[in-house]
Amino acid sequence: MNKDLNVILVSYQTNQNHKRPTAMLIDKHEADNILKRIPGLTIKMSPELATIDQVLDNDELFCMIRDDLAQRYPKTLTAGRKSTPVEVILRMLTIKHLYDLSYERTVLQVADSLVLRQFCRVYFEAVPDQSTLCRWANLIQPQTLQTFNQRIMNLAIDSKLTHGRKLRMDGTVVETTIHYPTDSRLLDDSVRVLGRTLTRAKMLLGAGTSLSKAMFRNRQRSARKVARKIAKLSSRSQEQLKICYQRLVQTTRATVRQAKQVLAELENRAADEGHRLIEVLQTFLPRAQQVLSQTVRRVFSDEKVPSAEKLVSIFEPHTDIICRGKPNKPTEYGHKVWLGEVEGGFIAQYEVLDGNPNDESQWQSTLEKHVQLFGQPPRQASADRGVHSAKNEAFAAKLGVKRVVLPKPGRKSETRRQHERQRWFWRGRRFHAGVEGRISVIKRKYGLDCCRNRGQDGFERWIGWGVIANNLTMLGKGLSP
């Protein structure tokens, strides 16, 4: 009798344990060293990768990422199906940006390599698919990556790989993934997105809607036909261009009117089932109206629309128009990024700028951030001619910078020429030239020539991971035997 009772109690406790909610977010897989027991098999990482592997074991770095991933759902930390471990996500994202891979390629590389399985702490568990990795990656906030990079810099300082004695700063443009913006293409994009949403709304609402069939008409083919015709016309055929633009504007306005009525119908009749369609219409309707407005102003009113009022992409509306006067690329579409590099090849700080501000305005804030990170001003600070001003030189001198390398543009007095001919100034100029090489490396090696993420946060996340990948590589090279 007692044996039967014990069996019943054990069974009951087991069932209760199964019902007890478990945390969705897990930290890591249990270490699996089975490969070490296979004779003749050795898993050897490159010295740099082995050093980066040790750096990523840092608890502070781990907790930063874990805190962001814990925000996925309200009960991520208390209940739910077990997730991909935080450690695996962090290390797979590191591999992705170290080798400039896509999400799909990252998954394939990790799954196919015993070395990368060991590095990513996947062992013989299933590798998360690309959509899972992408969803988790989008939870990491840009500010977290800023803090992550600062922690890496602290590790570099503690390892005496850099002392922050020399600082060189420069700006570059990282473009967004958009097609070349023309009024006709933007109008065509607007009609295409709104048109396909109307088609989906028609399927959702069905026969119960009070709207006529004309309200769901997709005008995508009409818009595409006119847009292609405009692309083939030369700028000399102004009359024909205006006629075509008039037709395209009318088509876009008709689509916008339809979308407004369908949006109201969705909100009244299918607010729950059609919440995604409602969100799409609420997002793209204002953008389509802005494209219409700027097209009418530019084409029909012959008005020069200021760049701050222009929309160059309905998919990436945060994109700035940046004119830097480069012969091969007079106009760039993306964001200006300001970088501060110290000796050792480390990018100590980065910032995604709003619009196209003057380089001169970045000097003081960059020096102040340097002092916050290193606890002292640099012995030497340098930048390009566009940063020079008497105010900036005085600020650096007051802060304690001994060698301020800011060449003056334009005509110079004899005193200024003698100042810039000093040996330390020329050496500083030669050292500063290296920042162009660093920018070239992060663009070619870490994908900072063009952002492949979406949205403003995605852009800043892309820049952050690119800088982190560079600094981890420098840390790996400096600490590896």
XYZ file of C-alpha atoms in Angstrom:
481
model
C 0.000 0.000 0.000
C 2.811 2.386 0.928
C 4.604 1.587 -2.353
C 1.487 2.440 -4.362
C 1.072 5.687 -2.438
C 4.702 6.664 -3.141
C 4.220 5.988 -6.846
C 1.112 8.171 -6.896
C 2.915 11.007 -5.049
C 5.913 10.891 -7.392
C 3.608 10.894 -10.418
C 1.657 13.865 -9.032
C 4.827 15.870 -8.336
C 6.123 15.126 -11.833
C 2.888 16.388 -13.391
C 3.013 19.520 -11.275
C 6.595 20.178 -12.361
C 5.535 19.880 -15.994
C 2.765 22.411 -15.434
C 5.050 24.857 -13.654
C 5.937 27.696 -16.057
C 9.563 27.865 -17.158
C 11.490 30.916 -18.298
C 11.375 31.510 -22.041
C 14.773 33.206 -22.225
C 17.676 30.908 -21.455
C 21.287 31.965 -21.084
C 23.281 29.165 -22.690
C 23.369 25.539 -23.775
C 24.998 23.000 -21.514
C 28.628 22.619 -22.584
C 29.219 19.537 -24.737
C 32.830 18.331 -24.935
C 32.162 15.141 -26.871
C 34.480 16.261 -29.683
C 37.463 16.197 -27.345
C 36.963 12.460 -26.867
C 37.315 11.698 -30.601
C 40.904 10.511 -31.300
C 42.816 12.570 -33.829
C 40.193 15.342 -34.019
C 41.265 18.841 -33.003
C 39.177 21.986 -33.239
C 41.556 24.886 -33.602
C 40.394 28.477 -33.892
C 42.536 31.182 -35.389
C 44.401 33.179 -32.693
C 42.209 36.241 -33.307
C 38.952 34.281 -33.099
C 40.126 32.480 -29.964
C 40.849 35.841 -28.324
C 37.452 37.242 -29.341
C 35.922 34.060 -27.899
C 37.474 34.887 -24.529
C 36.423 38.550 -24.735
C 32.776 37.604 -25.315
C 32.829 35.570 -22.088
C 32.748 38.909 -20.254
C 29.666 38.994 -17.995
C 28.979 42.700 -18.561
C 28.791 42.254 -22.334
C 26.508 39.246 -21.885
C 24.135 41.060 -19.500
C 23.775 44.065 -21.833
C 22.437 41.860 -24.619
C 20.343 39.732 -22.265
C 18.552 42.790 -20.846
C 17.428 43.827 -24.329
C 16.350 40.338 -25.388
C 14.310 40.055 -22.193
C 11.988 42.791 -23.509
C 10.569 40.641 -26.316
C 7.366 39.718 -24.440
C 5.988 40.778 -21.028
C 6.666 37.306 -19.568
C 9.862 36.436 -21.432
C 11.764 36.008 -18.157
C 9.069 34.000 -16.373
C 7.198 31.758 -18.812
C 7.124 30.420 -22.338
C 8.784 27.907 -24.620
C 12.560 27.842 -24.337
C 14.243 30.279 -26.697
C 17.550 30.342 -28.506
C 20.162 30.984 -25.770
C 21.383 34.549 -25.332
C 24.990 33.395 -25.666
C 24.273 31.798 -29.053
C 22.518 34.931 -30.358
C 25.351 37.233 -29.258
C 28.043 35.079 -30.809
C 26.195 34.400 -34.071
C 25.588 38.130 -34.539
C 29.279 38.704 -33.884
C 30.197 36.182 -36.592
C 27.694 37.783 -38.968
C 29.324 41.195 -38.714
C 32.914 40.019 -38.395
C 32.646 38.394 -41.818
C 29.917 40.656 -43.287
C 27.470 37.805 -43.882
C 23.733 37.783 -44.444
C 21.504 36.106 -41.855
C 21.022 33.142 -44.171
C 24.737 32.777 -44.837
C 25.532 33.100 -41.126
C 23.238 30.187 -40.289
C 24.746 28.041 -43.052
C 28.342 28.833 -42.029
C 27.747 28.078 -38.343
C 25.818 24.887 -39.079
C 28.551 23.643 -41.432
C 31.616 24.420 -39.273
C 32.661 22.596 -36.093
C 34.887 25.566 -35.197
C 32.031 28.074 -35.478
C 29.675 25.716 -33.628
C 32.179 25.710 -30.786
C 32.681 29.502 -30.963
C 28.928 30.196 -31.000
C 28.327 27.667 -28.177
C 25.845 25.780 -30.340
C 27.661 22.460 -29.953
C 25.427 19.743 -31.445
C 22.163 21.606 -30.820
C 20.015 22.929 -33.658
C 21.248 26.186 -35.181
C 18.520 28.895 -35.111
C 17.146 29.754 -38.546
C 17.618 33.132 -40.205
C 14.189 34.539 -39.294
C 14.669 33.646 -35.609
C 18.111 35.248 -35.553
C 16.780 38.366 -37.296
C 13.896 38.772 -34.838
C 16.207 38.543 -31.851
C 18.744 40.908 -33.453
C 16.080 43.586 -33.916
C 15.481 43.665 -30.144
C 18.983 44.954 -29.429
C 18.806 48.727 -29.013
C 21.290 51.153 -30.622
C 22.155 52.646 -27.231
C 23.012 49.178 -25.945
C 25.553 48.797 -28.746
C 27.052 52.166 -27.814
C 27.526 50.901 -24.250
C 28.790 47.563 -25.598
C 31.467 49.371 -27.617
C 32.483 51.450 -24.592
C 32.978 48.259 -22.591
C 35.183 46.827 -25.360
C 37.208 50.035 -25.279
C 37.613 49.669 -21.513
C 38.942 46.146 -22.055
C 41.406 47.514 -24.635
C 42.530 50.203 -22.182
C 42.935 47.679 -19.342
C 44.975 45.472 -21.702
C 47.171 48.500 -22.552
C 46.434 48.197 -26.256
C 45.553 51.894 -26.386
C 45.975 54.858 -24.076
C 43.952 57.447 -25.989
C 46.981 59.673 -26.474
C 46.221 60.354 -30.147
C 42.759 61.079 -31.494
C 41.841 61.540 -35.139
C 38.297 62.227 -36.238
C 36.478 62.304 -39.545
C 33.021 61.848 -41.040
C 31.740 59.544 -43.740
C 28.406 58.738 -45.352
C 26.777 55.333 -45.024
C 24.056 54.944 -47.615
C 20.667 53.326 -47.140
C 19.433 50.589 -49.464
C 17.167 52.599 -51.760
C 16.902 53.088 -55.499
C 17.885 56.422 -56.991
C 15.047 58.772 -55.999
C 12.980 60.312 -58.794
C 9.480 61.708 -58.537
C 8.094 59.136 -60.963
C 9.635 56.179 -59.100
C 8.384 57.463 -55.752
C 4.845 57.888 -57.115
C 5.022 54.420 -58.637
C 6.183 52.953 -55.310
C 3.299 54.655 -53.507
C 0.696 53.269 -55.922
C 2.268 49.796 -55.746
C 2.248 49.567 -51.943
C -1.221 51.054 -51.511
C -2.610 49.025 -54.431
C -1.510 45.644 -53.126
C -2.839 46.573 -49.675
C -6.234 47.358 -51.226
C -6.235 43.912 -52.858
C -5.567 42.234 -49.515
C -8.223 44.353 -47.821
C -10.775 43.232 -50.427
C -10.043 39.583 -49.636
C -10.385 40.249 -45.895
C -13.612 42.267 -46.035
C -15.262 39.978 -48.586
C -18.824 40.524 -49.771
C -19.970 42.085 -46.509
C -18.484 45.483 -47.232
C -20.573 48.439 -48.348
C -17.791 49.746 -50.600
C -18.010 49.245 -54.342
C -15.528 47.163 -56.334
C -14.014 50.348 -57.756
C -12.744 51.241 -54.290
C -10.444 48.207 -54.348
C -9.073 48.792 -57.834
C -5.324 48.254 -58.061
C -3.814 50.914 -60.345
C -0.306 49.500 -60.207
C -0.062 48.628 -63.926
C -1.205 52.096 -64.998
C 1.304 53.791 -62.713
C 4.177 51.537 -63.785
C 3.456 52.131 -67.470
C 3.542 55.912 -67.084
C 6.616 55.830 -64.831
C 8.550 53.838 -67.427
C 7.523 56.263 -70.140
C 8.786 59.178 -68.043
C 12.115 57.401 -67.541
C 12.574 57.112 -71.316
C 11.775 60.764 -72.053
C 14.682 63.189 -72.131
C 14.712 66.346 -70.064
C 14.279 68.381 -73.262
C 10.716 67.080 -73.762
C 9.292 69.223 -70.992
C 5.763 69.348 -72.385
C 5.519 65.578 -72.753
C 7.052 65.113 -69.311
C 4.421 67.344 -67.714
C 1.610 65.489 -69.498
C 2.930 62.147 -68.249
C 3.456 63.484 -64.744
C -0.102 64.813 -64.753
C -1.421 61.319 -65.506
C 0.785 59.738 -62.853
C -0.258 62.298 -60.233
C -3.930 61.681 -61.033
C -3.436 57.917 -60.682
C -1.693 58.360 -57.327
C -4.369 60.742 -56.027
C -7.092 58.280 -56.988
C -5.276 55.484 -55.158
C -4.862 57.680 -52.070
C -8.609 58.475 -52.056
C -9.443 54.767 -52.292
C -6.989 53.900 -49.524
C -8.533 56.466 -47.155
C -12.014 54.994 -47.585
C -10.805 51.405 -47.267
C -8.861 52.358 -44.131
C -12.029 53.732 -42.535
C -13.922 50.556 -43.490
C -11.220 48.335 -41.992
C -11.229 50.297 -38.743
C -15.032 49.938 -38.465
C -15.492 46.328 -39.557
C -12.232 44.406 -39.123
C -10.062 46.257 -36.615
C -8.693 43.053 -35.062
C -8.273 40.833 -38.124
C -6.986 43.652 -40.310
C -4.676 45.372 -37.842
C -1.650 44.752 -40.072
C -3.370 46.218 -43.128
C -4.496 49.181 -41.037
C -0.917 49.720 -39.868
C 0.397 49.607 -43.461
C -2.173 52.154 -44.666
C -1.587 54.459 -41.713
C 2.145 54.328 -42.388
C 2.228 54.780 -46.162
C -0.720 57.144 -46.750
C 1.078 60.204 -45.264
C 4.219 59.319 -47.212
C 2.293 59.036 -50.485
C 0.695 62.421 -49.821
C 4.126 63.956 -49.151
C 5.449 62.529 -52.433
C 2.454 64.021 -54.249
C 3.056 67.407 -52.665
C 6.760 67.585 -53.516
C 6.129 66.385 -57.092
C 3.520 69.079 -57.721
C 5.787 71.737 -56.236
C 8.829 70.687 -58.262
C 7.308 69.680 -61.628
C 4.320 71.981 -62.019
C 5.261 74.979 -59.847
C 8.976 74.944 -60.793
C 9.814 75.266 -57.120
C 13.085 74.156 -55.570
C 12.055 71.945 -52.674
C 14.506 72.186 -49.732
C 16.258 68.909 -48.976
C 14.884 68.919 -45.422
C 11.332 68.782 -46.850
C 12.046 66.040 -49.409
C 11.182 62.385 -49.048
C 13.610 60.246 -51.057
C 12.162 56.841 -50.151
C 8.763 55.765 -48.847
C 10.433 52.679 -47.322
C 13.346 54.478 -45.626
C 11.889 57.936 -44.860
C 14.719 58.733 -42.433
C 17.228 58.914 -45.319
C 19.060 62.247 -45.574
C 20.238 63.987 -48.741
C 23.954 64.700 -48.314
C 25.936 66.809 -50.776
C 29.673 66.761 -50.094
C 30.941 67.872 -53.501
C 32.685 64.628 -54.459
C 33.263 64.423 -58.233
C 32.294 60.751 -58.536
C 29.350 61.027 -56.128
C 28.051 64.594 -55.761
C 24.924 63.507 -53.862
C 24.629 60.631 -51.407
C 21.521 59.209 -49.744
C 21.882 57.881 -46.230
C 23.303 59.311 -43.010
C 26.503 61.042 -42.069
C 28.485 59.129 -39.445
C 31.130 60.811 -37.300
C 34.017 58.640 -36.066
C 36.723 59.158 -33.473
C 39.712 56.788 -33.778
C 42.586 56.387 -31.336
C 45.959 54.694 -31.727
C 45.766 50.937 -32.127
C 43.030 51.139 -34.779
C 40.195 51.345 -32.223
C 37.112 53.443 -33.025
C 36.523 54.855 -29.564
C 33.311 56.655 -30.474
C 30.791 56.985 -33.277
C 27.635 58.991 -33.860
C 24.949 58.941 -36.539
C 24.300 62.606 -37.335
C 20.972 64.155 -38.214
C 21.041 65.790 -41.654
C 24.301 67.209 -42.981
C 25.746 69.356 -40.191
C 29.036 71.188 -40.518
C 32.078 69.156 -39.479
C 33.240 72.075 -37.389
C 30.401 71.509 -34.901
C 31.595 67.966 -34.042
C 35.038 68.859 -32.664
C 34.143 69.909 -29.124
C 31.673 67.111 -28.374
C 34.155 64.496 -29.662
C 36.890 65.783 -27.343
C 34.496 65.839 -24.374
C 33.454 62.219 -24.991
C 37.113 61.248 -25.255
C 37.810 62.735 -21.828
C 34.823 60.841 -20.381
C 36.107 57.528 -21.771
C 39.828 57.851 -21.056
C 39.726 60.191 -18.051
C 42.114 62.645 -19.709
C 42.389 64.643 -22.955
C 44.487 63.296 -25.824
C 48.020 64.605 -26.250
C 47.283 65.059 -29.960
C 43.955 65.662 -31.705
C 43.515 66.086 -35.450
C 40.808 66.604 -38.067
C 40.382 67.908 -41.624
C 40.383 71.517 -42.822
C 36.610 71.778 -42.517
C 36.863 71.480 -38.732
C 39.317 74.348 -38.305
C 38.299 77.463 -36.404
C 39.981 79.647 -33.821
C 37.241 78.672 -31.377
C 37.949 74.959 -31.811
C 41.699 75.427 -31.389
C 41.164 77.472 -28.235
C 38.741 74.869 -26.823
C 41.251 72.039 -27.350
C 44.077 74.060 -25.794
C 41.935 74.904 -22.773
C 40.991 71.232 -22.387
C 44.670 70.293 -22.223
C 45.422 69.013 -25.727
C 49.106 69.761 -26.349
C 49.149 69.270 -30.129
C 46.143 70.540 -32.041
C 46.441 69.533 -35.702
C 43.820 71.554 -37.577
C 45.070 72.886 -40.935
C 43.556 76.215 -41.849
C 41.779 76.433 -45.223
C 42.196 79.349 -47.634
C 44.816 82.068 -47.458
C 47.186 81.962 -44.496
C 49.297 84.569 -42.794
C 53.032 84.108 -42.543
C 52.677 83.260 -38.862
C 50.132 80.559 -39.661
C 52.316 79.094 -42.402
C 55.250 78.855 -40.030
C 53.004 77.202 -37.439
C 51.862 74.505 -39.882
C 55.444 73.886 -41.059
C 56.553 72.676 -37.666
C 57.723 69.098 -37.533
C 55.119 67.912 -34.994
C 52.327 69.418 -37.118
C 53.430 67.535 -40.238
C 53.750 64.320 -38.271
C 50.262 64.893 -36.951
C 48.969 65.365 -40.492
C 50.562 62.098 -41.581
C 49.018 60.292 -38.618
C 45.617 61.800 -39.402
C 45.710 60.466 -42.967
C 45.300 56.978 -41.503
C 41.676 57.660 -40.587
C 40.803 57.436 -44.283
C 42.277 53.961 -44.338
C 40.244 52.977 -41.276
C 37.047 54.222 -42.933
C 37.925 52.242 -46.044
C 38.439 49.074 -43.978
C 35.141 49.274 -42.099
C 33.324 49.910 -45.368
C 34.915 47.067 -47.310
C 35.340 44.511 -44.534
C 32.394 45.174 -42.229
C 29.744 46.374 -44.687
C 29.512 50.035 -43.659
C 29.388 51.202 -47.264
C 25.628 50.559 -47.335
C 23.208 49.701 -44.533
C 21.117 46.583 -45.106
C 18.894 47.061 -42.047
C 15.539 48.837 -42.126
C 14.468 51.956 -40.268
C 16.363 54.533 -38.215
C 17.030 52.139 -35.333
C 18.124 49.469 -37.798
C 20.570 51.931 -39.360
C 22.132 52.846 -36.015
C 22.240 49.151 -35.097
C 24.113 48.414 -38.341
C 26.703 51.120 -37.629
C 27.134 49.916 -34.048
C 27.790 46.307 -35.028
C 30.247 47.408 -37.745
C 32.270 49.444 -35.246
C 32.129 46.627 -32.675
C 33.366 44.131 -35.289
C 36.334 46.401 -36.054
C 37.220 46.849 -32.379
C 36.887 43.132 -31.615
C 39.253 42.410 -34.501
C 41.776 44.943 -33.211
C 41.420 43.470 -29.721
C 41.918 39.963 -31.107
C 45.059 40.992 -32.988
C 46.492 42.829 -30.012
C 45.910 40.085 -27.440
C 46.556 37.010 -29.574
C 49.996 35.379 -29.140
